[in-house]
Short mmCIF file of C-alpha atoms in Angstrom, two decimals:
data_model
loop_
_atom_site.label_atom_id
_atom_site.label_comp_id
_atom_site.label_asym_id
_atom_site.label_seq_id
_atom_site.Cartn_x
_atom_site.Cartn_y
_atom_site.Cartn_z
CA MET A 19 100.51 87.40 129.92
CA ARG A 20 101.83 90.93 129.35
CA VAL A 21 99.04 93.44 128.95
CA VAL A 22 99.09 97.16 128.26
CA GLY A 23 96.21 99.26 129.46
CA ILE A 24 95.42 102.74 128.22
CA ASP A 25 93.43 105.52 129.98
CA PRO A 26 93.05 107.86 126.96
CA GLY A 27 92.99 111.61 127.20
CA LEU A 28 94.61 114.62 125.43
CA THR A 29 95.87 116.40 128.55
CA ARG A 30 96.78 113.29 130.48
CA CYS A 31 96.98 109.86 128.89
CA GLY A 32 97.73 106.92 131.24
CA ILE A 33 99.58 103.90 130.11
CA GLY A 34 100.33 100.89 132.19
CA VAL A 35 102.05 97.58 131.49
CA VAL A 36 101.59 94.53 133.68
CA ASP A 37 102.57 90.93 133.69
CA VAL A 38 99.75 88.67 134.94
CA ALA A 39 100.33 84.96 135.76
CA ALA A 40 97.85 82.11 135.47
CA ASP A 41 97.26 82.29 139.25
CA ARG A 42 96.06 85.95 138.76
CA SER A 43 99.09 87.39 140.50
CA ALA A 44 100.25 90.66 138.76
CA ARG A 45 103.48 92.54 138.55
CA LEU A 46 104.05 96.11 137.47
CA VAL A 47 106.24 96.38 134.40
CA HIS A 48 105.86 100.06 133.44
CA VAL A 49 103.48 102.97 134.20
CA ALA A 50 103.49 106.50 132.86
CA VAL A 51 101.29 109.43 132.13
CA LEU A 52 101.85 111.20 128.86
CA ARG A 53 100.91 114.87 128.83
CA THR A 54 100.26 117.52 126.20
CA SER A 55 99.42 121.15 126.56
CA PRO A 56 95.96 122.53 125.51
CA GLU A 57 97.92 125.34 123.88
CA GLN A 58 99.42 122.99 121.28
CA PRO A 59 97.54 122.43 118.04
CA LEU A 60 95.35 119.35 118.19
CA GLU A 61 97.31 117.38 115.59
CA GLN A 62 100.64 118.06 117.46
CA ARG A 63 99.07 116.76 120.67
CA LEU A 64 97.80 113.62 118.89
CA LEU A 65 101.22 113.10 117.29
CA ALA A 66 103.11 113.46 120.51
CA LEU A 67 100.74 111.04 122.34
CA GLY A 68 100.77 108.55 119.43
CA ARG A 69 104.64 108.56 119.48
CA GLY A 70 104.64 108.15 123.35
CA LEU A 71 102.29 105.19 123.17
CA ALA A 72 104.23 103.55 120.29
CA ALA A 73 107.47 103.91 122.23
CA VAL A 74 106.00 102.04 125.21
CA LEU A 75 104.52 99.29 123.03
CA ASP A 76 107.78 98.83 121.21
CA GLU A 77 109.90 98.78 124.41
CA HIS A 78 107.73 96.49 126.52
CA VAL A 79 106.14 94.34 123.75
CA PRO A 80 102.86 93.38 125.37
CA ALA A 81 100.81 90.49 123.95
CA ALA A 82 97.47 92.11 124.65
CA PHE A 83 96.07 95.68 124.68
CA ALA A 84 93.14 96.94 126.67
CA ILE A 85 91.32 100.30 126.58
CA GLU A 86 88.05 101.60 127.88
CA ARG A 87 85.05 101.39 125.58
CA VAL A 88 84.29 105.09 125.00
CA PHE A 89 80.80 106.28 125.60
CA ALA A 90 79.27 109.57 124.59
CA GLN A 91 77.95 109.90 128.13
CA HIS A 92 81.15 111.66 129.24
CA ASN A 93 81.62 115.36 129.08
CA LEU A 94 80.93 116.13 125.46
CA HIS A 95 83.90 118.50 125.20
CA THR A 96 86.43 115.93 126.36
CA VAL A 97 84.89 112.88 124.79
CA MET A 98 86.09 113.87 121.27
CA GLY A 99 89.72 114.01 122.45
CA ILE A 100 89.32 110.67 124.29
CA ALA A 101 87.90 109.07 121.16
CA GLN A 102 90.62 110.54 118.95
CA ILE A 103 93.39 109.14 121.20
CA SER A 104 91.68 105.85 121.55
CA GLY A 105 91.43 105.62 117.77
CA ILE A 106 95.22 106.19 117.45
CA ALA A 107 95.93 103.73 120.28
CA LEU A 108 93.73 100.98 118.70
CA HIS A 109 95.45 101.57 115.37
CA LEU A 110 98.88 101.16 116.94
CA ALA A 111 97.71 97.96 118.66
CA ALA A 112 96.31 96.47 115.50
CA GLU A 113 99.44 97.48 113.55
CA ARG A 114 101.47 95.39 116.04
CA GLY A 115 99.09 92.39 115.93
CA LEU A 116 98.14 92.69 119.66
CA SER A 117 94.91 91.10 120.86
CA VAL A 118 92.60 93.90 121.74
CA GLY A 119 90.00 94.11 124.56
CA LEU A 120 87.52 96.92 125.10
CA HIS A 121 85.99 97.12 128.59
CA THR A 122 83.38 99.36 130.03
CA PRO A 123 84.22 101.38 133.24
CA SER A 124 81.86 99.12 135.31
CA GLU A 125 83.48 96.00 133.92
CA VAL A 126 86.88 97.34 135.05
CA LYS A 127 85.60 98.30 138.50
CA ALA A 128 83.87 94.90 138.99
CA ALA A 129 86.93 93.02 137.82
CA ILE A 130 89.31 94.91 140.15
CA THR A 131 87.17 95.47 143.29
CA GLY A 132 84.36 92.93 142.82
CA TYR A 133 81.88 95.83 142.70
CA GLY A 134 80.83 97.58 139.47
CA ALA A 135 80.03 100.88 141.03
CA ALA A 136 83.29 101.17 143.00
CA ASP A 137 84.74 104.70 143.22
CA LYS A 138 88.18 105.71 141.90
CA ARG A 139 89.69 105.57 145.36
CA GLN A 140 88.70 101.94 145.86
CA VAL A 141 90.03 101.01 142.38
CA THR A 142 93.32 102.65 143.04
CA ALA A 143 93.59 100.95 146.49
CA MET A 144 93.03 97.55 144.89
CA VAL A 145 95.48 98.17 142.03
CA THR A 146 98.14 99.15 144.61
CA ARG A 147 97.45 96.05 146.60
CA VAL A 148 97.30 93.61 143.67
CA LEU A 149 100.58 94.91 142.29
CA GLY A 150 102.20 94.93 145.72
CA LEU A 151 103.20 98.53 145.41
CA THR A 152 104.31 100.50 148.43
CA GLU A 153 102.40 103.56 147.34
CA ALA A 154 99.46 104.25 145.06
CA PRO A 155 100.18 105.01 141.39
CA ARG A 156 99.53 108.74 140.74
CA PRO A 157 97.85 110.55 139.11
CA ALA A 158 94.54 108.73 138.78
CA ASP A 159 95.14 108.24 135.02
CA ALA A 160 98.11 105.98 135.91
CA ALA A 161 96.07 103.83 138.23
CA ASP A 162 93.20 103.63 135.79
CA ALA A 163 95.55 102.42 132.99
CA LEU A 164 96.86 99.73 135.32
CA ALA A 165 93.37 98.81 136.38
CA ILE A 166 92.21 98.21 132.82
CA ALA A 167 95.29 96.13 132.00
CA ILE A 168 94.70 93.86 135.10
CA CYS A 169 90.98 93.68 134.31
CA HIS A 170 91.73 92.51 130.81
CA ALA A 171 94.14 89.81 131.91
CA TRP A 172 91.73 88.55 134.57
CA ARG A 173 88.69 88.58 132.31
CA SER A 174 90.62 86.87 129.53
CA ALA A 175 91.73 84.15 131.95
CA MET A 176 88.07 83.65 132.87
CA THR A 177 86.65 83.43 129.38
CA VAL A 178 89.46 81.56 127.65
CA PRO A 179 89.74 78.00 129.22
CA SER A 180 93.12 77.92 130.96
CA ALA A 181 95.67 75.22 130.11
CA ASP A 182 96.13 74.93 133.92
CA GLY A 183 92.69 73.43 134.40
CA PRO A 184 89.20 74.64 135.33
CA GLU A 185 88.58 77.87 137.10
CA THR A 186 89.43 78.16 140.81
CA PRO A 187 86.74 79.09 143.40
CA ALA A 188 88.27 82.63 143.47
CA GLN A 189 87.93 82.90 139.67
CA ARG A 190 84.34 81.75 139.94
CA VAL A 191 83.53 84.50 142.47
CA TRP A 192 85.16 87.10 140.23
CA ARG A 193 83.29 85.89 137.21
CA GLN A 194 79.95 86.03 139.05
CA ALA A 195 80.62 89.50 140.40
CA GLU A 196 81.61 90.66 137.02
CA ARG A 197 78.54 89.17 135.38
CA ALA A 198 76.37 90.85 137.99
CA ALA A 199 77.99 94.19 137.31
CA ARG A 200 77.46 93.81 133.59
CA SER A 201 73.76 93.17 134.01
CA ARG A 202 73.25 96.35 135.98
CA MET B 8 98.36 124.21 96.55
CA ARG B 9 97.64 120.58 96.90
CA VAL B 10 95.13 119.76 99.59
CA VAL B 11 93.72 116.52 100.87
CA GLY B 12 90.25 116.52 102.50
CA ILE B 13 88.82 113.81 104.67
CA ASP B 14 85.17 112.95 105.39
CA PRO B 15 85.77 110.61 108.32
CA GLY B 16 83.68 107.50 109.00
CA LEU B 17 84.13 103.87 109.86
CA THR B 18 81.79 102.41 107.27
CA ARG B 19 82.65 104.88 104.56
CA CYS B 20 85.57 107.34 104.76
CA GLY B 21 85.89 109.86 101.95
CA ILE B 22 89.23 111.16 100.86
CA GLY B 23 89.72 113.76 98.12
CA VAL B 24 92.84 115.51 96.75
CA VAL B 25 92.65 118.70 94.78
CA ASP B 26 95.06 121.16 93.31
CA VAL B 27 93.91 124.72 93.81
CA ALA B 28 95.61 127.62 92.04
CA ALA B 29 95.97 131.22 93.22
CA ASP B 30 92.97 132.25 91.00
CA ARG B 31 90.80 129.75 92.98
CA SER B 32 90.52 127.31 90.14
CA ALA B 33 90.60 123.71 91.30
CA ARG B 34 91.50 120.36 89.65
CA LEU B 35 90.60 116.92 90.88
CA VAL B 36 93.68 114.80 91.63
CA HIS B 37 92.21 111.89 93.33
CA VAL B 38 88.99 110.80 95.10
CA ALA B 39 88.13 107.56 96.85
CA VAL B 40 85.89 106.20 99.51
CA LEU B 41 87.52 103.70 101.86
CA ARG B 42 85.09 101.20 103.32
CA THR B 43 85.11 98.70 106.16
CA SER B 44 82.52 96.21 107.40
CA PRO B 45 80.71 96.63 110.66
CA GLU B 46 81.41 92.91 111.14
CA GLN B 47 85.17 93.46 111.48
CA PRO B 48 86.62 94.16 114.92
CA LEU B 49 87.01 97.90 115.56
CA GLU B 50 90.77 97.94 115.67
CA GLN B 51 90.95 96.12 112.28
CA ARG B 52 88.59 98.65 110.73
CA LEU B 53 90.74 101.54 112.07
CA LEU B 54 93.95 99.79 110.86
CA ALA B 55 92.55 99.30 107.35
CA LEU B 56 91.31 102.90 107.19
CA GLY B 57 94.56 104.27 108.53
CA ARG B 58 96.64 102.30 105.98
CA GLY B 59 94.31 103.51 103.14
CA LEU B 60 94.66 107.11 104.24
CA ALA B 61 98.43 106.82 104.55
CA ALA B 62 98.71 105.34 101.06
CA VAL B 63 96.85 108.26 99.55
CA LEU B 64 98.97 110.76 101.41
CA ASP B 65 102.16 109.09 100.39
CA GLU B 66 101.16 108.74 96.71
CA HIS B 67 99.72 112.27 96.22
CA VAL B 68 101.87 114.21 98.69
CA PRO B 69 99.56 117.07 99.57
CA ALA B 70 100.91 120.15 101.33
CA ALA B 71 97.79 120.77 103.45
CA PHE B 72 95.19 118.55 105.17
CA ALA B 73 91.64 119.40 106.01
CA ILE B 74 89.05 117.61 107.97
CA GLU B 75 85.72 118.51 109.63
CA ARG B 76 85.86 119.66 113.18
CA VAL B 77 83.87 116.87 114.98
CA PHE B 78 81.03 117.92 117.14
CA ALA B 79 79.22 115.76 119.61
CA GLN B 80 75.96 116.94 118.07
CA HIS B 81 76.02 114.08 115.60
CA ASN B 82 74.38 110.71 116.21
CA LEU B 83 76.09 109.63 119.41
CA HIS B 84 76.62 106.18 118.14
CA THR B 85 78.52 107.14 115.02
CA VAL B 86 80.32 110.17 116.44
CA MET B 87 82.79 107.92 118.42
CA GLY B 88 83.90 106.18 115.17
CA ILE B 89 84.10 109.51 113.39
CA ALA B 90 86.33 110.88 116.14
CA GLN B 91 88.51 107.80 116.22
CA ILE B 92 89.14 107.97 112.50
CA SER B 93 89.74 111.72 112.65
CA GLY B 94 92.34 111.13 115.39
CA ILE B 95 94.20 108.71 113.15
CA ALA B 96 93.96 110.98 110.12
CA LEU B 97 95.21 113.98 112.12
CA HIS B 98 98.09 111.87 113.45
CA LEU B 99 99.06 110.79 109.92
CA ALA B 100 98.94 114.38 108.75
CA ALA B 101 101.11 115.68 111.62
CA GLU B 102 103.57 112.80 111.13
CA ARG B 103 104.04 114.05 107.52
CA GLY B 104 104.29 117.76 108.55
CA LEU B 105 101.28 118.82 106.56
CA SER B 106 99.59 122.07 107.56
CA VAL B 107 96.28 121.11 109.09
CA GLY B 108 92.89 122.90 108.94
CA LEU B 109 89.75 121.99 110.90
CA HIS B 110 86.52 123.44 109.50
CA THR B 111 82.96 123.25 110.71
CA PRO B 112 80.29 121.89 108.44
CA SER B 113 78.79 125.42 108.06
CA GLU B 114 82.25 126.84 107.14
CA VAL B 115 82.57 124.22 104.37
CA LYS B 116 79.04 124.86 103.06
CA ALA B 117 79.64 128.66 103.12
CA ALA B 118 82.98 128.41 101.40
CA ILE B 119 81.57 126.16 98.64
CA THR B 120 78.14 127.55 97.98
CA GLY B 121 78.27 130.93 99.61
CA TYR B 122 75.48 129.76 102.03
CA GLY B 123 76.27 128.20 105.44
CA ALA B 124 73.02 126.26 105.59
CA ALA B 125 73.26 124.70 102.04
CA ASP B 126 72.13 121.12 101.70
CA LYS B 127 74.26 118.21 100.62
CA ARG B 128 72.87 118.34 97.03
CA GLN B 129 73.90 122.02 96.60
CA VAL B 130 77.41 121.28 97.97
CA THR B 131 77.83 118.28 95.62
CA ALA B 132 76.59 120.32 92.65
CA MET B 133 79.12 123.13 93.36
CA VAL B 134 81.98 120.68 93.85
CA THR B 135 81.17 119.09 90.48
CA ARG B 136 81.05 122.53 88.79
CA VAL B 137 84.18 123.89 90.54
CA LEU B 138 86.22 120.83 89.49
CA GLY B 139 84.78 120.78 86.03
CA LEU B 140 83.62 117.16 86.34
CA THR B 141 81.19 115.57 83.86
CA GLU B 142 79.33 113.82 86.67
CA ALA B 143 78.91 114.33 90.43
CA PRO B 144 81.35 112.45 92.71
CA ARG B 145 79.53 109.61 94.39
CA PRO B 146 78.76 108.59 97.10
CA ALA B 147 78.15 111.78 99.16
CA ASP B 148 81.28 111.03 101.23
CA ALA B 149 83.48 111.51 98.15
CA ALA B 150 81.89 114.90 97.37
CA ASP B 151 82.18 115.91 101.09
CA ALA B 152 85.81 115.10 101.17
CA LEU B 153 86.50 117.20 98.05
CA ALA B 154 84.31 120.01 99.47
CA ILE B 155 86.42 120.26 102.58
CA ALA B 156 89.68 120.20 100.65
CA ILE B 157 88.48 123.05 98.34
CA CYS B 158 87.13 124.95 101.35
CA HIS B 159 90.43 124.73 103.01
CA ALA B 160 92.40 125.98 100.01
CA TRP B 161 90.05 128.86 99.41
CA ARG B 162 89.87 129.87 103.08
CA SER B 163 93.65 129.70 103.40
CA ALA B 164 94.07 131.91 100.33
CA MET B 165 91.70 134.40 101.97
CA THR B 166 93.32 134.49 105.37
CA VAL B 167 96.99 134.18 104.28
CA PRO B 168 97.95 137.30 102.26
CA SER B 169 98.58 136.05 98.79
CA ALA B 170 101.89 136.72 97.01
CA ASP B 171 99.67 137.76 94.03
CA GLY B 172 98.39 140.80 95.79
CA PRO B 173 95.29 141.87 97.69
CA GLU B 174 92.11 139.81 97.57
CA THR B 175 89.90 140.07 94.50
CA PRO B 176 86.29 141.25 94.73
CA ALA B 177 85.22 137.60 94.46
CA GLN B 178 87.43 136.57 97.30
CA ARG B 179 85.98 139.47 99.45
CA VAL B 180 82.46 138.22 98.82
CA TRP B 181 83.39 134.68 99.78
CA ARG B 182 85.15 135.95 102.89
CA GLN B 183 82.11 137.89 103.92
CA ALA B 184 79.70 135.08 103.29
CA GLU B 185 81.93 132.78 105.28
CA ARG B 186 82.21 135.20 108.15
CA ALA B 187 78.40 135.52 108.18
CA ALA B 188 77.99 131.81 108.32
CA ARG B 189 80.44 131.50 111.20
CA SER B 190 78.50 134.08 113.31
CA ARG B 191 75.32 132.06 112.99
#
């Protein structure tokens, strides 16, 4: 299953593409951080980011698309830009007929580390290990984009009955950790 | 000057196109309210609205594009959807090379009614009169989209020196009212 994950932002927008197999093993396909300058007009920043995201979708042709569910609890100044980019990204995904998953930050943390209140460092370390990378993806936006892509693949594998049979003991542990994180 | 104005929203998204002459007279070209159901997945709503907006831009070919500057002061549940649609609309405008204007609600009210704290009824009444319509545009989202388009044309005419000479006394009064509204 090829999944693209997006960590939306105007100044730095992370985009990560991973291939995830039925046994939960994951391989890095592509990761990038798109950047725009706060000195550019808003619409030019949105246009540049939209084009950058579209180029990655069209080059790597993922089947599924995952992005963080945006909450207004973030810094109110940056949340508007995050929501604007996420709107554009969701539109690009729907245009291409990708299946779309929205995940909360604690769902991503729980899926990746088994712990819904994990910190960024722990998430980055697990992403690095899961993908078998020799060094951690940088900046944090790159690791976050990969984390949400992996989270989406793993959660989809747990909720959609697999053609390979019932869930493994490891899958059951993840599902329970993830359910516990959600009920927090 | 042909201007498109957008009143962004997921459930109802107003879009209005007006032609505004150098003497500030304005003519209705097109007005519509695009709707999506809260039962649809978010990305399908965004896709439908994006397609609807693109169709109006491509049919009526405005030179300028105006939308409300989104603030987080709105209802926190709806502001995310508003920001997502506004991101898509701004992206569509930039893609087509339109000049873009962002205006605050009080700038729109001041430009249209001369009073930055005007209520929706007063704005709708002035839009109806300015466009010489026999009845008020409904629902409110349609009137709001037309109001921001007219606001943008009038404010542009005031800030960009006109080829027709210096500002008229009426323009000066509008500019002062508008400046007062902004400093509130």
